[in-house]
Every structure is written in structure tokens, then in C-alpha cells.
Tab-separated table of C-alpha atoms and ligand atoms in Angstrom:
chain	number	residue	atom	x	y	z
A	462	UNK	CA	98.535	123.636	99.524
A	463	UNK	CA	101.921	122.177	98.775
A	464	UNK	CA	102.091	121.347	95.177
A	465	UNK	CA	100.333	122.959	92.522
A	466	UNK	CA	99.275	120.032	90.191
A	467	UNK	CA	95.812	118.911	89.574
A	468	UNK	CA	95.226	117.758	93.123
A	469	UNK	CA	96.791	120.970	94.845
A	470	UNK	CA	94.892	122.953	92.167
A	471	UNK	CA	91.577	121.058	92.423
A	472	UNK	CA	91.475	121.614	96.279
A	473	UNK	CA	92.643	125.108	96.078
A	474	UNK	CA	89.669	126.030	94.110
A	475	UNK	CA	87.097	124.285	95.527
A	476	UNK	CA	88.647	126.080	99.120
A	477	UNK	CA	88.751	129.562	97.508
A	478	UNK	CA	85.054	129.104	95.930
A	479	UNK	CA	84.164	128.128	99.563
A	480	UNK	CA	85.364	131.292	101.213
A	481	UNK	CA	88.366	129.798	102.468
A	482	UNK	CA	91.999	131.530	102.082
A	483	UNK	CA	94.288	129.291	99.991
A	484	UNK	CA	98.512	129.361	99.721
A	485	UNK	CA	99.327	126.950	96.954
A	486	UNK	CA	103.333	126.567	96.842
A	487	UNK	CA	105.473	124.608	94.403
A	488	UNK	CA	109.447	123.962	94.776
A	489	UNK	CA	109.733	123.999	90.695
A	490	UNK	CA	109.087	127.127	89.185
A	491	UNK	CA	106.183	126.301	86.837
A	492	UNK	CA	102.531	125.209	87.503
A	493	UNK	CA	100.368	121.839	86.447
A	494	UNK	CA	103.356	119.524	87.895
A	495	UNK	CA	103.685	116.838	85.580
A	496	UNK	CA	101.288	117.774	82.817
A	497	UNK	CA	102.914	121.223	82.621
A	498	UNK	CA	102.993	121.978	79.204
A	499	UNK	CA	104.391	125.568	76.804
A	500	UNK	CA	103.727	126.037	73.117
A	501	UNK	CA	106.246	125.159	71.002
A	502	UNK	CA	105.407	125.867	67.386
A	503	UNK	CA	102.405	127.214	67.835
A	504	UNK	CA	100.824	124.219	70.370
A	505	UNK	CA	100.791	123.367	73.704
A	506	UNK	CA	103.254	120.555	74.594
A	507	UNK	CA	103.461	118.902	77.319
A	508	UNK	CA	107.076	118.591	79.052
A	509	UNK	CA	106.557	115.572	81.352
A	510	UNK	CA	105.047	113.269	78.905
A	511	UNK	CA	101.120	113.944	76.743
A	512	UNK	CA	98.358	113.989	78.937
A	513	UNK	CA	94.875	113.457	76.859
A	514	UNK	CA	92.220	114.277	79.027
A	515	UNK	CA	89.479	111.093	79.717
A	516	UNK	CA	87.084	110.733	81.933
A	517	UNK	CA	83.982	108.331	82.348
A	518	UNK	CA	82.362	111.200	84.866
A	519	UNK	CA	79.826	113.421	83.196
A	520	UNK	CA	80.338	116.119	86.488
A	521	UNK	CA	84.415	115.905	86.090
A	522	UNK	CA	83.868	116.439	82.516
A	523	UNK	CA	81.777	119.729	83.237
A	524	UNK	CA	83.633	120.684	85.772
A	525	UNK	CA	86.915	121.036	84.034
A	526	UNK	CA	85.007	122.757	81.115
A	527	UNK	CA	84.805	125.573	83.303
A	528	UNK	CA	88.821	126.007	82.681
A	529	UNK	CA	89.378	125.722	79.428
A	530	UNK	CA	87.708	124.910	76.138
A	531	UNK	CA	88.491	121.110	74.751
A	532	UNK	CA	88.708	119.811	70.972
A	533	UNK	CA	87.520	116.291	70.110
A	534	UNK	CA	90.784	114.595	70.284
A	535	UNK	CA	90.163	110.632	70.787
A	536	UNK	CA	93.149	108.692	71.189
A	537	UNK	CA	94.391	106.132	68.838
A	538	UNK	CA	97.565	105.113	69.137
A	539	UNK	CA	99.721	102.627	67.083
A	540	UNK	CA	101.942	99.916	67.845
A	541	UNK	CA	104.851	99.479	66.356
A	542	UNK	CA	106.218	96.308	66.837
A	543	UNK	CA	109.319	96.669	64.865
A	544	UNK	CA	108.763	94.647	61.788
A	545	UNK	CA	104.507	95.623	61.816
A	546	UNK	CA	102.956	98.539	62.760
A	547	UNK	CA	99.629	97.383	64.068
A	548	UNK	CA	96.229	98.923	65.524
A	549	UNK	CA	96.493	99.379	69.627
A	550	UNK	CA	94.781	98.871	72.235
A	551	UNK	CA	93.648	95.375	71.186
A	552	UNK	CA	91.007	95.390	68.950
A	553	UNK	CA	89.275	93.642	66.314
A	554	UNK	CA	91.731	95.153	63.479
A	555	UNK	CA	94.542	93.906	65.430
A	556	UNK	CA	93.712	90.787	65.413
A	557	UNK	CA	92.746	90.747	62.082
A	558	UNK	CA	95.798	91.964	61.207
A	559	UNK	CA	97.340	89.150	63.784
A	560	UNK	CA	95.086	86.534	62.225
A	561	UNK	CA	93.039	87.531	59.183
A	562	UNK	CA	90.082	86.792	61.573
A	563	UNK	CA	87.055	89.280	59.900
A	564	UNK	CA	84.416	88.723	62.904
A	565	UNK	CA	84.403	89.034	66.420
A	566	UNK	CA	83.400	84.667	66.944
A	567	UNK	CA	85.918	83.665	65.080
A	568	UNK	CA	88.694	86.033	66.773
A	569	UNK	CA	86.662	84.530	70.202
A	570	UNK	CA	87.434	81.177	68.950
A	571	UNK	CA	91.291	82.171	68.065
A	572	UNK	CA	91.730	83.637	71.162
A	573	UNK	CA	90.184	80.105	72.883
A	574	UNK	CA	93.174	78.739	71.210
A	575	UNK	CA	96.051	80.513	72.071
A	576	UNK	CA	95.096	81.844	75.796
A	577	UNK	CA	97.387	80.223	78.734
A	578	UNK	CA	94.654	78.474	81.109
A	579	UNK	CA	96.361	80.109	84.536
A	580	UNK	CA	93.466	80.317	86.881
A	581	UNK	CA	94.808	83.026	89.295
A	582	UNK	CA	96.640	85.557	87.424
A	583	UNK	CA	98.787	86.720	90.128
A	584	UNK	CA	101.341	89.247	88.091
A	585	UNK	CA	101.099	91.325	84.674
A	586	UNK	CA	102.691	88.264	82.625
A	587	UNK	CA	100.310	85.580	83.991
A	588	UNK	CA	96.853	88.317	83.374
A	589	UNK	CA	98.388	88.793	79.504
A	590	UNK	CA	99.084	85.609	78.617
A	591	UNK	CA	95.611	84.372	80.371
A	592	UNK	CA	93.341	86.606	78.268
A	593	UNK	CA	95.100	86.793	74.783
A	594	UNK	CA	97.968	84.178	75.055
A	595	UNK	CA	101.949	84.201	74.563
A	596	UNK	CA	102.419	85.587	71.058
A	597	UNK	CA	100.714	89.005	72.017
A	598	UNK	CA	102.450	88.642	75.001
A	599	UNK	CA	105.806	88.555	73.111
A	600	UNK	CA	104.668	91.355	70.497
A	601	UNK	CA	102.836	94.178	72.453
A	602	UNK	CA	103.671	93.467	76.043
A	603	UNK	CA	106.671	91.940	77.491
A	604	UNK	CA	109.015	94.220	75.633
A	605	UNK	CA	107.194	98.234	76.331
A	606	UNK	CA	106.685	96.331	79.815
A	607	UNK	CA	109.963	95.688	80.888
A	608	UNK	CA	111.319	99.043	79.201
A	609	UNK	CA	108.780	101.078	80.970
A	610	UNK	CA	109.073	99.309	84.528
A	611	UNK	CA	112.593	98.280	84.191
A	612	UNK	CA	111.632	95.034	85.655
A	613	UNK	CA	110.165	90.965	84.261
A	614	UNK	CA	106.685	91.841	84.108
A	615	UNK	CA	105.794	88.593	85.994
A	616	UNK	CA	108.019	90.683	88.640
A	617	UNK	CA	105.019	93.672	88.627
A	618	UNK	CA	101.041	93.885	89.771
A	619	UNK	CA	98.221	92.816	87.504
A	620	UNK	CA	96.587	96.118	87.835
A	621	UNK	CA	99.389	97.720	85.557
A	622	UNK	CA	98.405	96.100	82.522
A	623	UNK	CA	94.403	96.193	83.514
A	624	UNK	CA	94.526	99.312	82.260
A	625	UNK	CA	94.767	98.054	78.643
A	626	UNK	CA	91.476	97.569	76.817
A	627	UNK	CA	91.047	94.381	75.046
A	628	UNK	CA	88.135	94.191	72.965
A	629	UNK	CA	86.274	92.563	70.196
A	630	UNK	CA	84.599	95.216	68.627
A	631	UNK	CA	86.450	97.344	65.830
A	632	UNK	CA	86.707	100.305	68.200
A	633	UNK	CA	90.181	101.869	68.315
A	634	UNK	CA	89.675	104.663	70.642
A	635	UNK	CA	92.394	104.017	73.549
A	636	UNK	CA	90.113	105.073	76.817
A	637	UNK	CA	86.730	102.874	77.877
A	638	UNK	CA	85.858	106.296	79.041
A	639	UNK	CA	82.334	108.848	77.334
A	640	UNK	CA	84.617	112.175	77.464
A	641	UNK	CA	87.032	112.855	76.218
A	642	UNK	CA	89.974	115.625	74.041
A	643	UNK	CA	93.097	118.233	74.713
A	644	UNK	CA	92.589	121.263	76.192
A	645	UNK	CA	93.130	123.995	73.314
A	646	UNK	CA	95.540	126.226	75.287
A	647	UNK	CA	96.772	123.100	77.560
A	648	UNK	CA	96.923	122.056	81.097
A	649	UNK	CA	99.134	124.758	82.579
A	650	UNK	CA	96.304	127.362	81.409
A	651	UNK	CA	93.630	124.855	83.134
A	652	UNK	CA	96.131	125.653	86.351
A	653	UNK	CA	96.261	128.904	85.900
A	654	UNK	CA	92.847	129.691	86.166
A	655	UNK	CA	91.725	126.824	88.714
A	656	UNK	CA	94.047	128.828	90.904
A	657	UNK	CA	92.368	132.258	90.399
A	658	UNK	CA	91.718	133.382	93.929
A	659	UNK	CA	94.077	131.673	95.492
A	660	UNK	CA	97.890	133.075	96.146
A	661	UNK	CA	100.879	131.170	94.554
A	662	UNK	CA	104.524	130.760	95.357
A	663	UNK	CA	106.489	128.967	93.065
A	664	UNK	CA	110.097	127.886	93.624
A	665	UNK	CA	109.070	127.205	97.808
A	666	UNK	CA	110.489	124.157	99.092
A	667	UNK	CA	107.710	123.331	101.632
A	668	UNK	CA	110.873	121.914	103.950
A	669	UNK	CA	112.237	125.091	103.928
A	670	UNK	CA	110.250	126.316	106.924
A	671	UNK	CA	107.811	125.009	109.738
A	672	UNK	CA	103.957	125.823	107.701
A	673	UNK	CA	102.120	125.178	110.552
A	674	UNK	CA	102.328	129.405	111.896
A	675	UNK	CA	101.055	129.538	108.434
A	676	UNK	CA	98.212	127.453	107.460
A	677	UNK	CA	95.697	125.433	109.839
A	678	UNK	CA	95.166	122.799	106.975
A	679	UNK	CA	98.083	121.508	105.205
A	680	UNK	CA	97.584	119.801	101.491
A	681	UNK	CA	100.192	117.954	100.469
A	682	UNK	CA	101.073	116.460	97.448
A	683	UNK	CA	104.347	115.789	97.043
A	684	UNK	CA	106.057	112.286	97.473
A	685	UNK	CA	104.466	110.662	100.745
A	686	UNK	CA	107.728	109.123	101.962
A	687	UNK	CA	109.671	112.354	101.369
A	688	UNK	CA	107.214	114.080	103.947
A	689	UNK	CA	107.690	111.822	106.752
A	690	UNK	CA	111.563	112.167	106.307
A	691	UNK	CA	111.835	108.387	104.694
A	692	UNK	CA	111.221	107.069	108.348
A	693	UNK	CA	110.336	103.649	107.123
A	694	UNK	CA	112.851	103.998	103.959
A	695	UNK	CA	112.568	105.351	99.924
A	696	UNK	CA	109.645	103.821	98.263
A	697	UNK	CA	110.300	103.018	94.543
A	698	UNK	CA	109.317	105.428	91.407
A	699	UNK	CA	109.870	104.909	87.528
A	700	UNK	CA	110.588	107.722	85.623
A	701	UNK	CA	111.118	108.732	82.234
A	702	UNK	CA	113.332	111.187	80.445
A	703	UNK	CA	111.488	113.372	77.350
A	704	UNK	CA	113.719	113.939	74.502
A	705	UNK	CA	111.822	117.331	72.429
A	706	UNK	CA	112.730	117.046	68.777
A	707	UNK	CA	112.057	118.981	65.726
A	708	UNK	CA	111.082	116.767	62.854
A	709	UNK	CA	110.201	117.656	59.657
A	710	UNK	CA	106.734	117.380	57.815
A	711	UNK	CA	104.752	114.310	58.852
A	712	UNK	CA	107.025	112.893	61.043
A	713	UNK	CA	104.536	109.538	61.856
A	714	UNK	CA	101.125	110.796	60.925
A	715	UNK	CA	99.290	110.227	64.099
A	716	UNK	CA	99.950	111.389	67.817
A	717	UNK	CA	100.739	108.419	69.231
A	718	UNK	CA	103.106	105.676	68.670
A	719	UNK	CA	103.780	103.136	70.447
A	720	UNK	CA	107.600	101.442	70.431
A	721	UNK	CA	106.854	97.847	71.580
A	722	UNK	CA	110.105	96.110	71.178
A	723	UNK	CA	113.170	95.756	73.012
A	724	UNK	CA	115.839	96.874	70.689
A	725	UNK	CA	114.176	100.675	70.425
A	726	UNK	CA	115.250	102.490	73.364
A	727	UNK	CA	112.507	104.749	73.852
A	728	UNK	CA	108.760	103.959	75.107
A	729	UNK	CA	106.629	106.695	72.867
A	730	UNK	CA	107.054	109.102	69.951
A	731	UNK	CA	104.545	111.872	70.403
A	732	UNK	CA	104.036	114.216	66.848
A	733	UNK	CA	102.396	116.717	68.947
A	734	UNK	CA	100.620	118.716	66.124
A	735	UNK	CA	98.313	115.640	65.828
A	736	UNK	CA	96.786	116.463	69.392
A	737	UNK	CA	95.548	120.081	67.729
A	738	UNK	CA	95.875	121.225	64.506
A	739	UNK	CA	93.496	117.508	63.795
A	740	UNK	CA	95.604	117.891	60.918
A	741	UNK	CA	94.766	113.833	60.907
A	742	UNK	CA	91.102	115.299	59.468
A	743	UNK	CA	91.741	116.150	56.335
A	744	UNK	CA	90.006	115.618	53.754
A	745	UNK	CA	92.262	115.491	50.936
A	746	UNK	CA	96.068	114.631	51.139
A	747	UNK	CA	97.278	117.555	49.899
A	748	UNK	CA	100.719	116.745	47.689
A	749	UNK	CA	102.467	119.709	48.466
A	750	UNK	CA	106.209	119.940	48.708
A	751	UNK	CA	106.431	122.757	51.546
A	752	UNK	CA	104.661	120.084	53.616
A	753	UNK	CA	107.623	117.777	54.341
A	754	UNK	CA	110.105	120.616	55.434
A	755	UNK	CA	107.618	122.472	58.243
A	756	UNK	CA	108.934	121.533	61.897
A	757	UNK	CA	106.817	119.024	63.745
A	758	UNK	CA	107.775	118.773	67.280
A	759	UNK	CA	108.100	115.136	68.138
A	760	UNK	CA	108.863	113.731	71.822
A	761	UNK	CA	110.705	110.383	72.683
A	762	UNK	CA	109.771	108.871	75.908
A	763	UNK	CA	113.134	107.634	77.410
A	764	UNK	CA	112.732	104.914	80.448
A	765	UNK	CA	115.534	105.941	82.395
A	766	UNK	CA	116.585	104.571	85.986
A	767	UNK	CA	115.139	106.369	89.158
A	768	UNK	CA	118.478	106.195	90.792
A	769	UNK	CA	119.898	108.634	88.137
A	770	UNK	CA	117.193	110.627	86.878
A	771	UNK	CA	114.932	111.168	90.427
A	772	UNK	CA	111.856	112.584	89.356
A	773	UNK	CA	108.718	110.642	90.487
A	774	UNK	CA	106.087	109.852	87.823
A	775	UNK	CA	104.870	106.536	88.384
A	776	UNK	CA	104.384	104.965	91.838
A	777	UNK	CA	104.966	101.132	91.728
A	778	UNK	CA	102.841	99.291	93.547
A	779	UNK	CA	104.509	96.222	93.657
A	780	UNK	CA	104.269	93.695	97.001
A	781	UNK	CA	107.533	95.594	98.856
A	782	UNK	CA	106.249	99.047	98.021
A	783	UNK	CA	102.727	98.650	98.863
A	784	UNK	CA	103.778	97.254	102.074
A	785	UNK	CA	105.912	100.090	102.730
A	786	UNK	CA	103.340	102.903	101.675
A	787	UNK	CA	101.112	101.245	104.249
A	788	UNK	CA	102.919	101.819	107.059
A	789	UNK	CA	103.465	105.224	105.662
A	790	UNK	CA	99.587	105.375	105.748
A	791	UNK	CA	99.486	104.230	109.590
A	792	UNK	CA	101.825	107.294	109.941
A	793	UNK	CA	99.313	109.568	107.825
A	794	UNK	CA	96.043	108.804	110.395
A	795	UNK	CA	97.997	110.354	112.854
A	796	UNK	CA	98.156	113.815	111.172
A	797	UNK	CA	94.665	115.367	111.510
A	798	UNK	CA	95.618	118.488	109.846
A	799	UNK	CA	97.260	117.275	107.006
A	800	UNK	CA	95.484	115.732	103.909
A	801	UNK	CA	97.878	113.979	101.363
A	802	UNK	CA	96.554	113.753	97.906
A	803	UNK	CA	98.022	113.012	93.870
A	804	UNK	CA	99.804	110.544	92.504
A	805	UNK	CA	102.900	111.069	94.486
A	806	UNK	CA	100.708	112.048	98.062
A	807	UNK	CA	98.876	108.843	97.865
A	808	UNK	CA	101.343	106.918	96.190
A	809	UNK	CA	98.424	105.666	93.194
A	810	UNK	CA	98.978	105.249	89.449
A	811	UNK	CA	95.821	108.076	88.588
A	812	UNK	CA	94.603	110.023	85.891
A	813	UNK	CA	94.049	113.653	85.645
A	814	UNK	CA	89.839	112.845	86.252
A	815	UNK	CA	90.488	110.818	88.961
A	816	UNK	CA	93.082	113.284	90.616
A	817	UNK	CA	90.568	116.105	90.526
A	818	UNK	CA	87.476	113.645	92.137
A	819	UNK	CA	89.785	112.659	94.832
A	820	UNK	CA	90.428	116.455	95.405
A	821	UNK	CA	87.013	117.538	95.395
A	822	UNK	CA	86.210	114.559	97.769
A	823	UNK	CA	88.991	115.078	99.643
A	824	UNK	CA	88.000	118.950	100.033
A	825	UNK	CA	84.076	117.940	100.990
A	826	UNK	CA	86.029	115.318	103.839
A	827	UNK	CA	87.786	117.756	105.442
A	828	UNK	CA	85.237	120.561	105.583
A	829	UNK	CA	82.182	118.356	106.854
B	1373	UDP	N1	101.588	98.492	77.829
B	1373	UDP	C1	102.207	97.596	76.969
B	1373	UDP	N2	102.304	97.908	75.628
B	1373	UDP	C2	101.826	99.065	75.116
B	1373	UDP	C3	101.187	99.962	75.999
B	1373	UDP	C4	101.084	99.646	77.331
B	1373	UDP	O1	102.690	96.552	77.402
B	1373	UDP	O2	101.962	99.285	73.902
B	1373	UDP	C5	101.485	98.122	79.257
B	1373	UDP	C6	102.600	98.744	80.092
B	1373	UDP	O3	102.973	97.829	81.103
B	1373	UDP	C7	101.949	99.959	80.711
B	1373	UDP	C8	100.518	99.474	80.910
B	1373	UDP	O4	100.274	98.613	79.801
B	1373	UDP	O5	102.557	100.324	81.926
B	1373	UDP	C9	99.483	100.571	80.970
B	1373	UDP	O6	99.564	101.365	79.814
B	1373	UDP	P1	99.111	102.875	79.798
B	1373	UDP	O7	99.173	103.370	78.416
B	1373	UDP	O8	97.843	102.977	80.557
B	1373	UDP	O9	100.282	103.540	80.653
B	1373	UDP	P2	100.568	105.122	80.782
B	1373	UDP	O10	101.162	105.533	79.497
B	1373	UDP	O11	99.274	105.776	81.094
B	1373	UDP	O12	101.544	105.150	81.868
């Protein structure tokens, strides 16, 4: 197994529980890939940008129970859009906040108004401005858009900003999904113990050597195009540099927040205390002086280009690269006795859940 993320670590244990003998390798020197996480005063934080565990799949939910114990985190982030900070994903407090609309018909009948009739959304701009029209376009979107993807959002795929709830209910919680929290000693620990039974090498580049003397199966998860020697060329990534700062006291009061305009450089501020401590579930407010000179550990999501800061996070799957993974994909059928899985191994903007069900279907595929 080449990688030891969730995928590598998914399959590994689901190999190992079926009697098989696993090597998982890893060319950094740390498990959990990019949801690796330490604690830092006194809670896990993750290094490659927060990870909050979701899933809409009662049997991913149990499964990963089996790893590590999870609070009741639900995540709900804030906006800020410079001047306002506002209630996010789109909800019926942020457009009553928008608006001063107080029911869910008449922030129907606002939205009737302001939407952009475009029959076939083909790109992110055109899907926005179709289902809540230009001025939440303007406030929430274009800006964290074109910061995060370094490119005109009318440039990148609709199924980037599908992601994004939009409701008309009052519900704030950011994921459609029944399951949900944070892992109370993190993701690395989750890892750790997925990968009981199986032997791990860290620091192995998996091009260092030929694997094949080695293993009959091969699981690979690094980046797709890297494996086949970038025969058909580089595909594209966006990546992101994390700037770890102490604060002091309550730096923002929430986990979350959410740096929608263009003139802030960064994406995110993460007050990573809020994750755990659920600090946020007080009962009182508690005016105590000591309160506003205790470290907080906050992180800044930078957008950064790939060209100078090459570390793969998010695949984009715009019209040249997802014509270029597929002929990287006519190249995979070819290789029996490799299966390429992850984010960066099948070139796919997933989640944690959806990372471990491809592993564990992956893993039932390949032993059938
Ligand atoms: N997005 C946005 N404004 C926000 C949050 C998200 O425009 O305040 C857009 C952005 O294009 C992003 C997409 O919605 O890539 C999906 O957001 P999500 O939070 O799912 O991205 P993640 O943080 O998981 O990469």
C-alpha cells in the first residue's frame, strides 16, 4: 500500500482483517496524509487544513467508531464578508440578515427576484448566480472562489460550488449529512490504529525501487500522473499554505471563519479549541480577565500557487484536466495488479467518508 492516508489505511485494514499481509509505505514521515494532525496546546490540530468528520452512511459512521471515540462537533461556520459577518452556508438567517425576510415564502419570493434565468448552468458562476442571483454571487462567492482556485469561477466546474448547501430552513449546520463530529485524539490516532496489523515504512519513496518482488497487489495513492511518469503531461492541483498562530483568548469565538473577500489574503481562520474543548457550550460567559491572555491556536489558510508550493490537495477537474486524467485512466485498465485510490490516485475532490467507502469497495473488487 503506497500511501498511508485514509484510502491506503482503509484498504490496509480491511486486507489485514482478511488474513492478508499488508506493507503500507509513505515518502513523508508522518501518517493520515493530509488530515495528519499533533496536539498543540492540549488538542489535536490538523497540519494540512481541519478535517470535520461527515458522513450521510450509517455503516461508515460505525465503522470509523471502531478507531476512535467522536464528540458532537457540528459545523457552523461564518462568513465574513469584510464589512458583515453573516451566517454560512446559505440559510434562512442569512438571508434575513441579506433581506430582513422572517419566513421561508417570502425569502422564495426574494430569491424569484434576484436569480439570473440561465437555463444550462455550464460553470460555478452561471450555477450561483442561477439559484441565488448576482449580489450573493459578489458577497460569498466570486471572491473565496477565485482565491481558493486561483482562477474566474466561470473558468471552473459546477460541481465545485454544488457542494454548498443552500437552504430555506433556519438550519446552520454546514454538511446535508446524519453523522457527524472530531475525533477526540484526531485523525493520525484513527491511522494509527486502522493500521494495527499491518507493517509501516514511513519516509519510502515508492520510486525508489521496483515493488513488484515485493507485493503481488500494489495500492496506490499517490498523484495518478506522477505514477505513470507524466506520460501524457502534469495534471493541475491547488494547494494551500497553513500559517499556525498563537492567538490570545477568544481569538473569533467559533471554529470556523470564513474570509470571503478579495482584499484578505487568506481563505480560513481556524480557532482550533472550538473543534474540542466545545468551549462554544457554555453556559454562562464567564468575565474573567485570565481568559483573554490563554493561547488559542489559530490557522490561516493561505491559497498559494501550485507552481511554488507543490503539494497536491485539491484535484481540479476542470475540461483540460479531466480530459487528461482520462487518458491517464485508459493507462490505469491496463494495470491488473495495481488499484489506484484517494483523492490524488483517482484524481476526485472526496471526503474522508467517501475515501474510506471507495477503499472498502475497492478492497471487496479486488478480492472477489
Ligand atoms: N465557497 C465559496 N465561499 C465560501 C465557501 C465556499 O465560494 O465561503 C465555494 C468555493 O468555490 C469552494 C466550494 O464553494 O471551493 C466548496 O466549498 P467547501 O467548503 O466544500 O470546500 P472545502 O473547504 O471542502 O475545500
Amino acid at each position: 500500500v503506497v500511501g498511508a492516508g485514509f484510502f491506503g489505511a482503509t484498504f490496509a485494514n480491511r486486507a489485514t482483517r482478511y488474513g492478508k499481509k499488508c506493507l503500507v509505505i509513505d515518502k513523508s514521515d508522518h501518517l493520515a496524509g493530509a488530515a495528519y494532525d499533533k496536539i498543540m496546546y492540549g488538542n489535536p490540530v490538523c497540519q494540512f487544513g481541519a478535517h470535520i468528520f461527515h458522513t450521510k452512511s450509517k455503516a461508515i459512521w460505525e465503522f470509523i467508531q471502531q478507531f476512535s471515540e467522536f464528540n458532537n462537533y457540528i459545523n457552523k461556520p461564518k462568513a465574513d464578508t469584510g464589512d458583515t459577518i453573516y451566517s454560512f452556508p446559505l440559510n434562512m438567517m442569512t438571508f434575513h440578515q441579506l433581506w430582513g425576510v422572517r419566513t421561508p415564502k417570502e425569502a422564495e419570493m426574494k430569491l424569484r427576484d434576484v436569480r439570473v434565468p440561465i437555463e444550462n448552468p455550464k460553470n460555478a458562476e452561471e450555477w450561483i448566480l442561477s439559484q441565488v442571483g448576482e449580489e450573493i454571487y459578489q458577497k460569498f462567492i466570486y471572491g473565496y472562489t477565485k482565491k481558493q482556485w486561483m482562477r474566474e469561477p466561470k473558468n471552473l466546474p459546477v460541481s465545485i460550488v454544488k457542494r454548498l448547501p443552500i437552504r430555506l430552513t433556519w438550519e446552520e449546520n454546514y454538511f446535508n449529512t446524519n453523522y457527524q463530529g472530531m475525533p477526540l485524539d484526531g485523525y493520525t490516532k484513527v491511522v494509527e490504529r486502522m493500521l494495527e496489523g499491518s507493517e509501516v515504512q514511513l519516509g519510502v519513496d515508492y520510486f525508489s525501487k521496483d515493488w513488484k518482488k515485493v507485493a503481488k497487489h500494489i495500492v496506490y495513492t499517490g498523484p495518478v500522473d506522477r505514477f505513470f511518469d507524466y506520460e501524457h503531461g502534469e495534471l493541475e492541483y491547488n494547494t494551500l499554505r497553513f500559517e499556525h498562530k498563537q492567538m490570545t483568548g477568544d481569538y473569533q469565538g467559533t471554529a470556523v471563519m470564513n474570509h470571503t473577500s478579495e482584499s484578505v489574503p487568506y481563505l480560513r481562520s481556524v480557532e482550533h479549541k472550538y473543534f474540542y474543548k466545545l468551549s462554544h457550550m457554555e453556559k454562562h460567559y464567564t468575565p474573567d480577565i485570565k481568559r483573554w491572555s490563554t493561547p488559542s491556536l489559530v490557522t490561516f489558510d493561505y491559497p498559494v500557487p501550485y507552481a511554488e508550493h507543490r503539494e497536491p490537495y485539491y484535484p481540479i477537474r476542470d475540461d483540460i484536466n479531466s480530459k487528461l486524467y482520462n487518458k491517464y485512466m485508459e493507462l490505469k485498465k491496463n494495470l491488473s495488479h495495481v488499484t489506484f485510490g484517494g483523492r490524488l490516485g483517482e484524481y476526485k475532490y472526496l471526503d474522508i467518508d467517501q475515501t474510506m467507502a471507495s477503499a472498502i469497495q475497492k478492497f471487496r473488487s479486488v478480492t472477489a
